[in-house]
DNA sequence: TATTGTTATACTCTATAACTATA
DNA sequence: TATAGTTATAGAGTATAACAATA
């Protein structure tokens, strides 16, 4: 009790649990979307496009907090899967507008189902009230700390 | 409303928020412990040792869910900082028991403070009740999904 | 000259495999 | 021969920097 703060105090923090659980969660989600030819970042890009960020690739990069070159790679792969289209802006031919295809929306829906499956798995040991309260807390934090 | 599930549904999931917030949280924690010469995994190892997992390096590796070779590297660095000691088990000279030094406990305490600072930053926009409920939900999930 | 997208390159993190020493 | 730890190597993921096309 006269201890300085140790392991128990670290485990009590939000940041420690977010970090460790985030890694576990991402790993499980990745395992489920792998069969679709996707990584979690692909799902993130699909979601950003679906949310209406039909913007230029540079804008997407800053919204997702990744390097522009990564958007190129992700978009290349999604394009090969027929999930997105690139259309040159006729008013500024440097710009490429990314947009979801029907197949892209279908893939996104499959990602959502994968995420919901992982959710069920992760929160299986929680009561309904606990699940609700956790979900709300995370959404609130997400709205405050994440762009868009 | 006749839409298939899209971006909004993905953002509503626990796994999506855990993944994205976990990345943000880890990044902020990493920035704070960098000045101590540490990465988040160093803090994790210090915490595991403080929690009493004084075990062999191989046991540590499986407890933390990382490769044994990573424990070697982390322990090397912590030893250079004077934070851990390696003592050969006299009964089986292949085994090295890692243990925290006073400096290691001091470093761990500084990690805890860093984590608490990040917590305050992350949850600044939440009410006390929201913060409590989030913290409880995460700890509960952590106890169920994480080893040890 | 500045900006968008792309390509080339390098860096970080971590795992797998090969190796050493003890058992 | 099997195991703990170590070292060497390789792969994934992503960023930075150089480049091309357009403005």
mmCIF file of N, CA and C in Angstrom, chain B residues 13-80:
data_model
loop_
_atom_site.group_PDB
_atom_site.id
_atom_site.type_symbol
_atom_site.label_atom_id
_atom_site.label_comp_id
_atom_site.label_asym_id
_atom_site.label_seq_id
_atom_site.Cartn_x
_atom_site.Cartn_y
_atom_site.Cartn_z
ATOM 1 N N UNK B 13 -20.016 -0.296 -34.298
ATOM 2 C CA UNK B 13 -19.533 -1.518 -33.661
ATOM 3 C C UNK B 13 -18.449 -1.246 -32.618
ATOM 4 N N UNK B 14 -18.382 -2.144 -31.666
ATOM 5 C CA UNK B 14 -17.346 -2.071 -30.638
ATOM 6 C C UNK B 14 -15.977 -2.283 -31.273
ATOM 7 N N UNK B 15 -15.897 -3.242 -32.181
ATOM 8 C CA UNK B 15 -14.598 -3.599 -32.724
ATOM 9 C C UNK B 15 -13.999 -2.453 -33.553
ATOM 10 N N UNK B 16 -14.829 -1.757 -34.298
ATOM 11 C CA UNK B 16 -14.323 -0.624 -35.074
ATOM 12 C C UNK B 16 -13.780 0.465 -34.146
ATOM 13 N N UNK B 17 -14.542 0.801 -33.130
ATOM 14 C CA UNK B 17 -14.096 1.855 -32.223
ATOM 15 C C UNK B 17 -12.897 1.440 -31.397
ATOM 16 N N UNK B 18 -12.875 0.185 -30.970
ATOM 17 C CA UNK B 18 -11.704 -0.292 -30.233
ATOM 18 C C UNK B 18 -10.461 -0.208 -31.101
ATOM 19 N N UNK B 19 -10.593 -0.629 -32.352
ATOM 20 C CA UNK B 19 -9.445 -0.628 -33.254
ATOM 21 C C UNK B 19 -8.914 0.759 -33.511
ATOM 22 N N UNK B 20 -9.794 1.674 -33.874
ATOM 23 C CA UNK B 20 -9.336 3.017 -34.218
ATOM 24 C C UNK B 20 -8.883 3.796 -32.977
ATOM 25 N N UNK B 21 -9.672 3.691 -31.905
ATOM 26 C CA UNK B 21 -9.282 4.404 -30.689
ATOM 27 C C UNK B 21 -8.037 3.787 -30.066
ATOM 28 N N UNK B 22 -7.900 2.492 -30.191
ATOM 29 C CA UNK B 22 -6.711 1.832 -29.676
ATOM 30 C C UNK B 22 -5.457 2.347 -30.354
ATOM 31 N N UNK B 23 -5.543 2.560 -31.655
ATOM 32 C CA UNK B 23 -4.387 3.082 -32.386
ATOM 33 C C UNK B 23 -4.056 4.498 -31.926
ATOM 34 N N UNK B 24 -5.080 5.323 -31.792
ATOM 35 C CA UNK B 24 -4.866 6.696 -31.318
ATOM 36 C C UNK B 24 -4.279 6.699 -29.916
ATOM 37 N N UNK B 25 -4.853 5.880 -29.046
ATOM 38 C CA UNK B 25 -4.408 5.839 -27.654
ATOM 39 C C UNK B 25 -2.953 5.380 -27.556
ATOM 40 N N UNK B 26 -2.616 4.331 -28.294
ATOM 41 C CA UNK B 26 -1.249 3.800 -28.235
ATOM 42 C C UNK B 26 -0.242 4.825 -28.716
ATOM 43 N N UNK B 27 -0.636 5.527 -29.766
ATOM 44 C CA UNK B 27 0.233 6.548 -30.330
ATOM 45 C C UNK B 27 0.517 7.655 -29.302
ATOM 46 N N UNK B 28 -0.530 8.057 -28.607
ATOM 47 C CA UNK B 28 -0.329 9.131 -27.624
ATOM 48 C C UNK B 28 0.486 8.658 -26.435
ATOM 49 N N UNK B 29 0.225 7.435 -26.026
ATOM 50 C CA UNK B 29 1.004 6.881 -24.914
ATOM 51 C C UNK B 29 2.468 6.752 -25.321
ATOM 52 N N UNK B 30 2.689 6.260 -26.537
ATOM 53 C CA UNK B 30 4.053 6.097 -27.034
ATOM 54 C C UNK B 30 4.793 7.430 -27.033
ATOM 55 N N UNK B 31 4.099 8.488 -27.438
ATOM 56 C CA UNK B 31 4.746 9.799 -27.485
ATOM 57 C C UNK B 31 5.195 10.236 -26.094
ATOM 58 N N UNK B 32 4.421 9.867 -25.081
ATOM 59 C CA UNK B 32 4.764 10.301 -23.725
ATOM 60 C C UNK B 32 5.875 9.497 -23.076
ATOM 61 N N UNK B 33 5.962 8.223 -23.396
ATOM 62 C CA UNK B 33 7.006 7.412 -22.759
ATOM 63 C C UNK B 33 8.297 7.393 -23.572
ATOM 64 N N UNK B 34 8.239 8.002 -24.730
ATOM 65 C CA UNK B 34 9.430 8.050 -25.568
ATOM 66 C C UNK B 34 10.589 8.736 -24.852
ATOM 67 N N UNK B 35 10.274 9.764 -24.109
ATOM 68 C CA UNK B 35 11.310 10.508 -23.387
ATOM 69 C C UNK B 35 11.987 9.640 -22.333
ATOM 70 N N UNK B 36 11.318 8.576 -21.912
ATOM 71 C CA UNK B 36 11.908 7.664 -20.925
ATOM 72 C C UNK B 36 12.754 6.586 -21.610
ATOM 73 N N UNK B 37 12.784 6.636 -22.920
ATOM 74 C CA UNK B 37 13.505 5.612 -23.684
ATOM 75 C C UNK B 37 12.693 4.349 -23.867
ATOM 76 N N UNK B 38 11.374 4.462 -23.707
ATOM 77 C CA UNK B 38 10.512 3.281 -23.740
ATOM 78 C C UNK B 38 9.488 3.324 -24.860
ATOM 79 N N UNK B 39 9.068 2.144 -25.281
ATOM 80 C CA UNK B 39 7.928 1.946 -26.165
ATOM 81 C C UNK B 39 6.821 1.299 -25.332
ATOM 82 N N UNK B 40 5.598 1.327 -25.841
ATOM 83 C CA UNK B 40 4.509 0.703 -25.077
ATOM 84 C C UNK B 40 4.806 -0.738 -24.649
ATOM 85 N N UNK B 41 5.453 -1.527 -25.487
ATOM 86 C CA UNK B 41 5.722 -2.918 -25.102
ATOM 87 C C UNK B 41 6.672 -3.016 -23.915
ATOM 88 N N UNK B 42 7.587 -2.045 -23.789
ATOM 89 C CA UNK B 42 8.441 -2.035 -22.603
ATOM 90 C C UNK B 42 7.583 -1.863 -21.355
ATOM 91 N N UNK B 43 6.630 -0.961 -21.446
ATOM 92 C CA UNK B 43 5.740 -0.733 -20.300
ATOM 93 C C UNK B 43 4.953 -1.999 -19.985
ATOM 94 N N UNK B 44 4.532 -2.684 -21.022
ATOM 95 C CA UNK B 44 3.804 -3.931 -20.819
ATOM 96 C C UNK B 44 4.648 -4.975 -20.112
ATOM 97 N N UNK B 45 5.917 -5.045 -20.500
ATOM 98 C CA UNK B 45 6.805 -6.021 -19.858
ATOM 99 C C UNK B 45 7.066 -5.625 -18.408
ATOM 100 N N UNK B 46 7.320 -4.343 -18.165
ATOM 101 C CA UNK B 46 7.520 -3.881 -16.786
ATOM 102 C C UNK B 46 6.307 -4.229 -15.931
ATOM 103 N N UNK B 47 5.117 -4.006 -16.492
ATOM 104 C CA UNK B 47 3.893 -4.278 -15.739
ATOM 105 C C UNK B 47 3.744 -5.769 -15.456
ATOM 106 N N UNK B 48 4.065 -6.594 -16.448
ATOM 107 C CA UNK B 48 3.963 -8.039 -16.251
ATOM 108 C C UNK B 48 4.905 -8.494 -15.143
ATOM 109 N N UNK B 49 6.109 -7.921 -15.130
ATOM 110 C CA UNK B 49 7.068 -8.290 -14.083
ATOM 111 C C UNK B 49 6.585 -7.809 -12.717
ATOM 112 N N UNK B 50 6.058 -6.601 -12.686
ATOM 113 C CA UNK B 50 5.574 -6.051 -11.414
ATOM 114 C C UNK B 50 4.382 -6.852 -10.891
ATOM 115 N N UNK B 51 3.589 -7.370 -11.825
ATOM 116 C CA UNK B 51 2.411 -8.143 -11.426
ATOM 117 C C UNK B 51 2.807 -9.517 -10.897
ATOM 118 N N UNK B 52 4.100 -9.795 -10.913
ATOM 119 C CA UNK B 52 4.552 -11.019 -10.284
ATOM 120 C C UNK B 52 4.938 -12.112 -11.252
ATOM 121 N N UNK B 53 4.776 -11.856 -12.530
ATOM 122 C CA UNK B 53 5.176 -12.840 -13.514
ATOM 123 C C UNK B 53 6.693 -12.864 -13.613
ATOM 124 N N UNK B 54 7.335 -13.234 -12.506
ATOM 125 C CA UNK B 54 8.792 -13.165 -12.419
ATOM 126 C C UNK B 54 9.434 -14.294 -13.198
ATOM 127 N N UNK B 55 8.613 -14.927 -13.992
ATOM 128 C CA UNK B 55 8.947 -16.200 -14.613
ATOM 129 C C UNK B 55 10.067 -16.114 -15.623
ATOM 130 N N UNK B 56 10.268 -17.177 -16.328
ATOM 131 C CA UNK B 56 11.283 -17.249 -17.362
ATOM 132 C C UNK B 56 10.862 -16.402 -18.550
ATOM 133 N N UNK B 57 11.801 -16.126 -19.411
ATOM 134 C CA UNK B 57 11.508 -15.274 -20.559
ATOM 135 C C UNK B 57 10.494 -15.921 -21.500
ATOM 136 N N UNK B 58 10.571 -17.233 -21.575
ATOM 137 C CA UNK B 58 9.638 -17.946 -22.445
ATOM 138 C C UNK B 58 8.204 -17.830 -21.930
ATOM 139 N N UNK B 59 8.068 -17.927 -20.625
ATOM 140 C CA UNK B 59 6.737 -17.773 -20.027
ATOM 141 C C UNK B 59 6.204 -16.359 -20.245
ATOM 142 N N UNK B 60 7.101 -15.392 -20.078
ATOM 143 C CA UNK B 60 6.723 -14.001 -20.331
ATOM 144 C C UNK B 60 6.219 -13.826 -21.754
ATOM 145 N N UNK B 61 6.945 -14.435 -22.683
ATOM 146 C CA UNK B 61 6.579 -14.298 -24.092
ATOM 147 C C UNK B 61 5.165 -14.799 -24.335
ATOM 148 N N UNK B 62 4.847 -15.959 -23.780
ATOM 149 C CA UNK B 62 3.516 -16.489 -24.057
ATOM 150 C C UNK B 62 2.452 -15.684 -23.309
ATOM 151 N N UNK B 63 2.803 -15.170 -22.137
ATOM 152 C CA UNK B 63 1.850 -14.343 -21.408
ATOM 153 C C UNK B 63 1.529 -13.050 -22.142
ATOM 154 N N UNK B 64 2.563 -12.443 -22.724
ATOM 155 C CA UNK B 64 2.347 -11.184 -23.442
ATOM 156 C C UNK B 64 1.912 -11.419 -24.886
ATOM 157 N N UNK B 65 1.935 -12.659 -25.305
ATOM 158 C CA UNK B 65 1.511 -12.959 -26.666
ATOM 159 C C UNK B 65 2.471 -12.454 -27.722
ATOM 160 N N UNK B 66 3.746 -12.501 -27.422
ATOM 161 C CA UNK B 66 4.750 -12.081 -28.403
ATOM 162 C C UNK B 66 5.789 -13.173 -28.553
ATOM 163 N N UNK B 67 6.635 -13.046 -29.570
ATOM 164 C CA UNK B 67 7.667 -14.037 -29.812
ATOM 165 C C UNK B 67 8.764 -13.927 -28.756
ATOM 166 N N UNK B 68 9.354 -15.063 -28.392
ATOM 167 C CA UNK B 68 10.445 -15.058 -27.417
ATOM 168 C C UNK B 68 11.573 -14.101 -27.791
ATOM 169 N N UNK B 69 11.859 -14.017 -29.082
ATOM 170 C CA UNK B 69 12.958 -13.142 -29.504
ATOM 171 C C UNK B 69 12.660 -11.678 -29.196
ATOM 172 N N UNK B 70 11.384 -11.337 -29.130
ATOM 173 C CA UNK B 70 11.035 -9.949 -28.797
ATOM 174 C C UNK B 70 11.280 -9.678 -27.321
ATOM 175 N N UNK B 71 11.017 -10.664 -26.486
ATOM 176 C CA UNK B 71 11.314 -10.514 -25.060
ATOM 177 C C UNK B 71 12.800 -10.261 -24.856
ATOM 178 N N UNK B 72 13.608 -10.976 -25.606
ATOM 179 C CA UNK B 72 15.054 -10.786 -25.501
ATOM 180 C C UNK B 72 15.411 -9.334 -25.792
ATOM 181 N N UNK B 73 14.878 -8.812 -26.882
ATOM 182 C CA UNK B 73 15.208 -7.437 -27.272
ATOM 183 C C UNK B 73 14.694 -6.430 -26.241
ATOM 184 N N UNK B 74 13.461 -6.605 -25.800
ATOM 185 C CA UNK B 74 12.901 -5.687 -24.807
ATOM 186 C C UNK B 74 13.705 -5.738 -23.506
ATOM 187 N N UNK B 75 14.029 -6.959 -23.074
ATOM 188 C CA UNK B 75 14.776 -7.119 -21.828
ATOM 189 C C UNK B 75 16.173 -6.526 -21.950
ATOM 190 N N UNK B 76 16.803 -6.708 -23.115
ATOM 191 C CA UNK B 76 18.122 -6.106 -23.348
ATOM 192 C C UNK B 76 18.063 -4.602 -23.116
ATOM 193 N N UNK B 77 17.055 -3.991 -23.724
ATOM 194 C CA UNK B 77 16.945 -2.535 -23.628
ATOM 195 C C UNK B 77 16.625 -2.087 -22.207
ATOM 196 N N UNK B 78 15.744 -2.824 -21.555
ATOM 197 C CA UNK B 78 15.407 -2.469 -20.173
ATOM 198 C C UNK B 78 16.604 -2.670 -19.245
ATOM 199 N N UNK B 79 17.405 -3.666 -19.563
ATOM 200 C CA UNK B 79 18.586 -3.911 -18.746
ATOM 201 C C UNK B 79 19.591 -2.767 -18.907
ATOM 202 N N UNK B 80 19.722 -2.280 -20.140
ATOM 203 C CA UNK B 80 20.614 -1.141 -20.373
ATOM 204 C C UNK B 80 20.164 0.096 -19.611
#
